PDB file of C-alpha atoms in Angstrom:
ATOM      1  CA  UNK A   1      99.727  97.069 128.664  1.00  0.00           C
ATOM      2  CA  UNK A   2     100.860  99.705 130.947  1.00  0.00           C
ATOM      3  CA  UNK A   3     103.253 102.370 130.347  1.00  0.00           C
ATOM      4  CA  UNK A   4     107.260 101.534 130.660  1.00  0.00           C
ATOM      5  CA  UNK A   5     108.533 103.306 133.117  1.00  0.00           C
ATOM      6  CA  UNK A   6     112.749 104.072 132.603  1.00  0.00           C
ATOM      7  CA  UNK A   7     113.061 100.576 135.582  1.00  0.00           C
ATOM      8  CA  UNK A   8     111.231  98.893 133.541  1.00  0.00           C
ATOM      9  CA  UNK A   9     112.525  99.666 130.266  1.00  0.00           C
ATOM     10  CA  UNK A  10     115.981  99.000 131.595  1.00  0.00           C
ATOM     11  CA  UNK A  11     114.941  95.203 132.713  1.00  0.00           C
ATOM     12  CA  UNK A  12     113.851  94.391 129.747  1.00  0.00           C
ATOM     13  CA  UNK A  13     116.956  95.634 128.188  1.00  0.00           C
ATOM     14  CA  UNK A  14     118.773  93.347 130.391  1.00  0.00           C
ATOM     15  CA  UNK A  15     116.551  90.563 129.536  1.00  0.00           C
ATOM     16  CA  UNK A  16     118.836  90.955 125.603  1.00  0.00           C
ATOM     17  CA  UNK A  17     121.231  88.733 127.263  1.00  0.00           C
ATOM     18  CA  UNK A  18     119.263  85.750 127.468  1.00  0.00           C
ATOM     19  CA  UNK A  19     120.242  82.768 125.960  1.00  0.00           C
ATOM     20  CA  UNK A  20     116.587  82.173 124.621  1.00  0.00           C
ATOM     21  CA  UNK A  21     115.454  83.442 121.840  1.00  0.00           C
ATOM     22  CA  UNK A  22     111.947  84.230 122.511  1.00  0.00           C
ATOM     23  CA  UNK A  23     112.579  86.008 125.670  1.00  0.00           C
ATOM     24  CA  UNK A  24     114.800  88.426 123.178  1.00  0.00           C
ATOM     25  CA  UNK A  25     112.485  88.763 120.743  1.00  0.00           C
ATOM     26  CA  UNK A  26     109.480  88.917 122.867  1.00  0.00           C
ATOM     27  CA  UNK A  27     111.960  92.113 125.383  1.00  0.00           C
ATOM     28  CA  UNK A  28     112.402  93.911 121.983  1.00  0.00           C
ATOM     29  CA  UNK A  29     108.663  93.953 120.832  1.00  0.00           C
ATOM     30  CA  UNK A  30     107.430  95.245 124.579  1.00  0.00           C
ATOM     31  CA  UNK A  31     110.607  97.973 123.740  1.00  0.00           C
ATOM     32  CA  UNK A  32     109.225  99.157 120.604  1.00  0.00           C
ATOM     33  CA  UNK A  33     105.836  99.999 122.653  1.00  0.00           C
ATOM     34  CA  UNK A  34     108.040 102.997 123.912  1.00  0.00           C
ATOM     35  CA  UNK A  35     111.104 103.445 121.433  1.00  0.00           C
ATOM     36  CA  UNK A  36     111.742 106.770 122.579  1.00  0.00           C
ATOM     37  CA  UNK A  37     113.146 105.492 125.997  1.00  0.00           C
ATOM     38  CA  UNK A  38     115.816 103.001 124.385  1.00  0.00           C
ATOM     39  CA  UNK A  39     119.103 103.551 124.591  1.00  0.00           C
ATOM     40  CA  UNK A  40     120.859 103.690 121.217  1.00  0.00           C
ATOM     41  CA  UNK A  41     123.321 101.201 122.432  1.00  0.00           C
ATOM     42  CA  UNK A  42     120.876  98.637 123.012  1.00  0.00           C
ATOM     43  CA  UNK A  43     119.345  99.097 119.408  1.00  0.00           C
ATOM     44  CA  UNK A  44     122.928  98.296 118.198  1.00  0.00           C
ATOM     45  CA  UNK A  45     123.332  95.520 120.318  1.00  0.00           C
ATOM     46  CA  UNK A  46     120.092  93.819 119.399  1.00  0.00           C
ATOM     47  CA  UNK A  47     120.568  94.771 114.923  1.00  0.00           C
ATOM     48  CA  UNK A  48     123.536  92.217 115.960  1.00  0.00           C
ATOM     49  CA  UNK A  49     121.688  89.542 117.425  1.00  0.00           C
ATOM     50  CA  UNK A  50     122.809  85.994 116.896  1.00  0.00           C
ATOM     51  CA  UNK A  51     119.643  85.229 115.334  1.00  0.00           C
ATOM     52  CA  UNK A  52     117.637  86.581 112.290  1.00  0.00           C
ATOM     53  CA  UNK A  53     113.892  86.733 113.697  1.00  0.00           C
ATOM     54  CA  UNK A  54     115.418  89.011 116.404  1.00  0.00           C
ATOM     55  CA  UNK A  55     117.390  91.193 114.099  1.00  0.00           C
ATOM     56  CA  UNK A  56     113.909  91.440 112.257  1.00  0.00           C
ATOM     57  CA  UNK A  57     112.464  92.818 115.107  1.00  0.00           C
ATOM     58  CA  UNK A  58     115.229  94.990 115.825  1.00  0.00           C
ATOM     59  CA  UNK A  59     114.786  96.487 112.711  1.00  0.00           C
ATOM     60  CA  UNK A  60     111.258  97.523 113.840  1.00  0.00           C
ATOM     61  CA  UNK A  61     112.610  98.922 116.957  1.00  0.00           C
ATOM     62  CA  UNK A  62     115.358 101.022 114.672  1.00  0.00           C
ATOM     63  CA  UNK A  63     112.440 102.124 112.679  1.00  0.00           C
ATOM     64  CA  UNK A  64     110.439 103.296 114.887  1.00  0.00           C
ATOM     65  CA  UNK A  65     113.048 105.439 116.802  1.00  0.00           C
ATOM     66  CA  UNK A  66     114.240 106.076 113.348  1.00  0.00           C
ATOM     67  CA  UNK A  67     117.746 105.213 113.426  1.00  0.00           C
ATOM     68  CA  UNK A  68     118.002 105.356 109.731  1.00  0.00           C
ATOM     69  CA  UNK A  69     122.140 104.827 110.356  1.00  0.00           C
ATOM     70  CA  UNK A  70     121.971 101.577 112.315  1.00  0.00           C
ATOM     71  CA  UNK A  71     119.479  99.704 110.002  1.00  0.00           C
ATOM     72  CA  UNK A  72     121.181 100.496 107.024  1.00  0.00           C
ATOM     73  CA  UNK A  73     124.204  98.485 106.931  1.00  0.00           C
ATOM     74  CA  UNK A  74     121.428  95.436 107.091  1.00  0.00           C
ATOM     75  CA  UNK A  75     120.656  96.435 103.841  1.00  0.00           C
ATOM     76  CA  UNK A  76     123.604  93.913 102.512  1.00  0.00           C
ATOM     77  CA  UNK A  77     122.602  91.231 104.838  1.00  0.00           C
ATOM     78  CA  UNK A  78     121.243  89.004 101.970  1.00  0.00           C
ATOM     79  CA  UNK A  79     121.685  85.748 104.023  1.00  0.00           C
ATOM     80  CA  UNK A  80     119.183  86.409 107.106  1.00  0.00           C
ATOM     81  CA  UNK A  81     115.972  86.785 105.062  1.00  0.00           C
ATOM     82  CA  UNK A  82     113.874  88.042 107.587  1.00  0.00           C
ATOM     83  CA  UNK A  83     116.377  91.149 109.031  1.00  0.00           C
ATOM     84  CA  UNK A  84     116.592  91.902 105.194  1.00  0.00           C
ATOM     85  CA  UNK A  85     112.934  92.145 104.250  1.00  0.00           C
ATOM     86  CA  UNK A  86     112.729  94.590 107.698  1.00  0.00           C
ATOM     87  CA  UNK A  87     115.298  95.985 106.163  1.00  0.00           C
ATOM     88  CA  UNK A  88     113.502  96.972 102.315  1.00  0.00           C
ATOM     89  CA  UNK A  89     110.040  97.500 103.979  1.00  0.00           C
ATOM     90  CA  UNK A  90     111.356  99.813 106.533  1.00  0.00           C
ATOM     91  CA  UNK A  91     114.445 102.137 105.753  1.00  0.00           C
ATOM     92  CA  UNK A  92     112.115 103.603 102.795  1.00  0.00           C
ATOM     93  CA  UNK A  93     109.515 104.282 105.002  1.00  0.00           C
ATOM     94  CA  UNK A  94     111.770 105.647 107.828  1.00  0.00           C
ATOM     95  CA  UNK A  95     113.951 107.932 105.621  1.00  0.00           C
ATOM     96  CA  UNK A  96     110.681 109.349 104.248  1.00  0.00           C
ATOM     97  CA  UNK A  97     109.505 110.206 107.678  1.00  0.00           C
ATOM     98  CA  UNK A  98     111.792 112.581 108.580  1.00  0.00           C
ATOM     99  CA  UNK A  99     114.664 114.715 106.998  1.00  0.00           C
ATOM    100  CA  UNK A 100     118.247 112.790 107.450  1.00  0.00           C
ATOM    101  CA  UNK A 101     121.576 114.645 107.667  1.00  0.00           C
ATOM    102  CA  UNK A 102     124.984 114.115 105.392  1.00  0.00           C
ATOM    103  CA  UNK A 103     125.913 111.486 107.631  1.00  0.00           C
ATOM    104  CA  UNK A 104     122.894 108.721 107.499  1.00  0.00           C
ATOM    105  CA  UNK A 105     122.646 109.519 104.143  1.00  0.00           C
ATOM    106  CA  UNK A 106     126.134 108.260 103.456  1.00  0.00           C
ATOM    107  CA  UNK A 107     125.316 105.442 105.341  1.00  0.00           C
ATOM    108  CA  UNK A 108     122.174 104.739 103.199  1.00  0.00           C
ATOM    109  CA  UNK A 109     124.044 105.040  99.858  1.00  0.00           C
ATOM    110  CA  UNK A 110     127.607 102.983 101.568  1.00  0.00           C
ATOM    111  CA  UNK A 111     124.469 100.080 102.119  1.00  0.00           C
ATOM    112  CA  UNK A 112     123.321 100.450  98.532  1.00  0.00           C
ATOM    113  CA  UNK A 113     126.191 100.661  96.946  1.00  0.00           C
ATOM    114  CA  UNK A 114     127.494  97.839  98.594  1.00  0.00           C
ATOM    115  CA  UNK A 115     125.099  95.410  97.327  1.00  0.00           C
ATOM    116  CA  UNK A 116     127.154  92.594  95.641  1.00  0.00           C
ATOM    117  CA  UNK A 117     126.134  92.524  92.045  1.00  0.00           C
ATOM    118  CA  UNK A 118     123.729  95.772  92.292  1.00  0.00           C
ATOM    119  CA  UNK A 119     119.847  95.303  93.444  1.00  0.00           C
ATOM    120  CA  UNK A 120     118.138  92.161  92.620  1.00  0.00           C
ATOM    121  CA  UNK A 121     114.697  91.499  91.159  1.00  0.00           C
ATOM    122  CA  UNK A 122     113.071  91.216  94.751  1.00  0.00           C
ATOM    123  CA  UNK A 123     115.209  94.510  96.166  1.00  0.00           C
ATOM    124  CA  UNK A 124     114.410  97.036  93.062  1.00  0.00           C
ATOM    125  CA  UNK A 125     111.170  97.785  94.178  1.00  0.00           C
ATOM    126  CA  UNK A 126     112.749  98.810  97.495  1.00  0.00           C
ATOM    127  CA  UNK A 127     115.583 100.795  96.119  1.00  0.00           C
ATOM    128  CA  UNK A 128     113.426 102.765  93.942  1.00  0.00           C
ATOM    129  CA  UNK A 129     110.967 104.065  96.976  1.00  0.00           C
ATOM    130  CA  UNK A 130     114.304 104.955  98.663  1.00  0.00           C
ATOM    131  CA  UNK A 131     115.214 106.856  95.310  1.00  0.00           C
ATOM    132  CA  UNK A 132     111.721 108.694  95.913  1.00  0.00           C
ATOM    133  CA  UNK A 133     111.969 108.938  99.872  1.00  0.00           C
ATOM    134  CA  UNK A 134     115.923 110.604  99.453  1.00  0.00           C
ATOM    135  CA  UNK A 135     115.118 113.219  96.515  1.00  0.00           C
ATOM    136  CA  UNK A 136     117.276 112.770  93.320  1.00  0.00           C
ATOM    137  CA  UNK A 137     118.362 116.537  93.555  1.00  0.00           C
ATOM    138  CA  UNK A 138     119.997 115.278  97.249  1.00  0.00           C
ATOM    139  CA  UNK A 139     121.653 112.057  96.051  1.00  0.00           C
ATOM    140  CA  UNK A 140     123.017 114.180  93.002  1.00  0.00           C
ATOM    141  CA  UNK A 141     125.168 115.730  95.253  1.00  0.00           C
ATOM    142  CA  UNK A 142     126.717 112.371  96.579  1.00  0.00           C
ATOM    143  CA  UNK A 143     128.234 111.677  92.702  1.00  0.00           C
ATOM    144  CA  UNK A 144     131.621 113.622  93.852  1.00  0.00           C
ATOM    145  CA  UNK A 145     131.911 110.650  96.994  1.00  0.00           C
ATOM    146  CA  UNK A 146     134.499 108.394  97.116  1.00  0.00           C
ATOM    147  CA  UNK A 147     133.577 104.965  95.334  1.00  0.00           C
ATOM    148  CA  UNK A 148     130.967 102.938  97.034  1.00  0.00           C
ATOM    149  CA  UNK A 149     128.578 105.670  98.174  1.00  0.00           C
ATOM    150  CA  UNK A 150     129.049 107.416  94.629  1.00  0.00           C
ATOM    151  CA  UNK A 151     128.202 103.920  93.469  1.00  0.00           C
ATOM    152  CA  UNK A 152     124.885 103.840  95.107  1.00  0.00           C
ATOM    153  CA  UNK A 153     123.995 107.073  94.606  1.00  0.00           C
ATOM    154  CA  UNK A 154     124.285 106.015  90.533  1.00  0.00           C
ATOM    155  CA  UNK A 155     122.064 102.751  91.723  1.00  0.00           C
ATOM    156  CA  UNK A 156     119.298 105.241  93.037  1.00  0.00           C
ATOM    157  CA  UNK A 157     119.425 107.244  90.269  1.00  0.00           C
ATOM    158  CA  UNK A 158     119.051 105.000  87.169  1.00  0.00           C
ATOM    159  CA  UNK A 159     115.288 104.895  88.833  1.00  0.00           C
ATOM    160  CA  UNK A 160     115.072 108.795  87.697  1.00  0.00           C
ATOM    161  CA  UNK A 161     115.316 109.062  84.356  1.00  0.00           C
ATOM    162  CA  UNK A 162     114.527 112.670  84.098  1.00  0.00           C
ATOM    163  CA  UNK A 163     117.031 115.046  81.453  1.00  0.00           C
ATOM    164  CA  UNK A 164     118.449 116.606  84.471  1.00  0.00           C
ATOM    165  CA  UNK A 165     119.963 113.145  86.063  1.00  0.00           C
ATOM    166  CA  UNK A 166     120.978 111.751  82.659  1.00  0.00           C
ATOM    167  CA  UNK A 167     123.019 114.503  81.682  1.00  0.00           C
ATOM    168  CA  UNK A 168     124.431 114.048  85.669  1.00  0.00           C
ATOM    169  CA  UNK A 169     124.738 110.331  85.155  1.00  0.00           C
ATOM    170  CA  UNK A 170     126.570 110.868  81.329  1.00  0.00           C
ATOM    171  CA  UNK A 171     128.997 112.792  82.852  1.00  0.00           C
ATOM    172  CA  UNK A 172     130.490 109.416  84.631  1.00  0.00           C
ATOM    173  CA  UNK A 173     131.634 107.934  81.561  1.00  0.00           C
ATOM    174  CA  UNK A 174     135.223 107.628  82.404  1.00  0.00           C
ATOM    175  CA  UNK A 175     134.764 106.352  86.215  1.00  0.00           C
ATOM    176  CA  UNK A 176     136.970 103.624  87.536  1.00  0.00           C
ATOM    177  CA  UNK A 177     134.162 101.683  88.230  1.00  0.00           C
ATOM    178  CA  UNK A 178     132.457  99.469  85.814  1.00  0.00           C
ATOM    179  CA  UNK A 179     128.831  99.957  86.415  1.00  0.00           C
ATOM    180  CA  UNK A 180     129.400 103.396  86.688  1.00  0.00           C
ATOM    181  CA  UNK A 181     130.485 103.772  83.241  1.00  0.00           C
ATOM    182  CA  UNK A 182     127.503 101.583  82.351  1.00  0.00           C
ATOM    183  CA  UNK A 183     125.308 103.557  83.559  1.00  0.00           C
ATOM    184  CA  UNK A 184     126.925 106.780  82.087  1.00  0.00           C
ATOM    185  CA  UNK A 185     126.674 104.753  78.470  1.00  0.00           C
ATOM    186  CA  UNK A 186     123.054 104.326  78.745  1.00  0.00           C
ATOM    187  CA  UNK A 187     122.171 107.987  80.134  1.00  0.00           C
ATOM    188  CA  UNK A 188     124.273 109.101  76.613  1.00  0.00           C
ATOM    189  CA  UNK A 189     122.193 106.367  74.874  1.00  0.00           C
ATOM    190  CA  UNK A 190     118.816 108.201  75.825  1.00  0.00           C
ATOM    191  CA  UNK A 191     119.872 111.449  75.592  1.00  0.00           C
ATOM    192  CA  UNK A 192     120.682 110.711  71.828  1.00  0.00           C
ATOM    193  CA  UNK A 193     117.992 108.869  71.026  1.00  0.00           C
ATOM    194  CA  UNK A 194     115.491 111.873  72.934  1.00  0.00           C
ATOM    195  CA  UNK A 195     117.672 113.963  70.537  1.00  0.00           C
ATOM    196  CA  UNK A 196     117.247 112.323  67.398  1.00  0.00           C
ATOM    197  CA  UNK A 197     113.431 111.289  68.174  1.00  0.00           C
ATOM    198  CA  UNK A 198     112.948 115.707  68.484  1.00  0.00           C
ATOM    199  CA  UNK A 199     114.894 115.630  65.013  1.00  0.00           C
ATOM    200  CA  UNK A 200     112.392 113.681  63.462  1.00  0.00           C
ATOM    201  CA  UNK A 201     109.340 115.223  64.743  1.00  0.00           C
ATOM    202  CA  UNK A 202     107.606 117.015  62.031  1.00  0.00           C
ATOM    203  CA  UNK A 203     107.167 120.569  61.541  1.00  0.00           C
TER     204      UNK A 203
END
């Protein structure tokens, strides 16, 4: 249980090479003891790992030296069940941790919005504690992005159904994408039924 030192650290890293894979996944869980001395590099390397119970564990490692950008992209990666639970339990938790810039943010909303066929059952709870963890004033800002991050920024924001986002969100009702204008139909929906319920309040 003693500390890595930077010889040790890089031995292990070597030890990402091996054909087995225990000795990977067993080199990337002494790693995350110390995240802060691996190399960026590595991280990618390993998040590409042949094998899903070592991408999980990457994911861990990304976490934990909070590379919000690398994990991301995992996001879509439906068919290795165990990198893509890492994946909804972590980048939450990680994005909350610590301020992002424009750039991992795009990252985070490319991933989202590139979910075939939107979130499913077992992702929304995910997606909506990334909603929280971003800020809904932040991802507002994203709805002027080219296509697929504008289209997860909408994804993150049907979980805010505040006036201020739905009169954001109505605004799309003309975009070239379909769930988009979806999304734009039922912000205008509950703005004119909030409208209409205020009508009928009595004075």
């Amino acid at each position: 249980r003693r500390d890595l030192s930077d010889a040790d650290t890089h031995r292990i890293e070597a030890l990402l090479l091996d054909t087995e894979t225990e000795i990977r996944r067993l080199a990337l869980e002494t790693l995350a003891r110390r995240p802060d001395r691996v190399q960026e590099e590595t991280i990618r390397q390993a998040l590409q790992d042949p094998t899903d119970e070592v991408r999980a564990v990457a994911v861990e490692l990304a976490a934990r030296r909070g590379a919000v950008t690398q994990s991301a992209s995992l996001l879509v990666a439906r068919d290795w069940p165990r990198t893509h639970r890492a994946v909804l339990r972590l980048l939450p938790e990680t994005v909350s941790a610590a301020p992002i810039d424009d750039e991992a943010m795009r990252r985070v909303l490319e991933a989202v919005g590139d979910l075939d066929s939107g979130p499913q059952a077992n992702e929304r709870p995910a997606i909506a504690q990334l909603a929280l963890a971003m800020g809904s004033r932040r991802v507002l800002e994203a709805l002027s992005w080219p296509d697929v991050p504008r289209l997860g920024a909408i994804r993150l924001l049907s979980h805010d159904r505040s006036p201020v986002v739905l009169r954001e969100l109505a605004k799309h009702s003309s975009d070239p994408i379909d769930e988009i204008r979806e999304a734009a139909a039922a912000a205008i929906d509950e703005i004119l039924q909030a409208e209409s319920n205020r009508e009928h309040v009595p004075a």
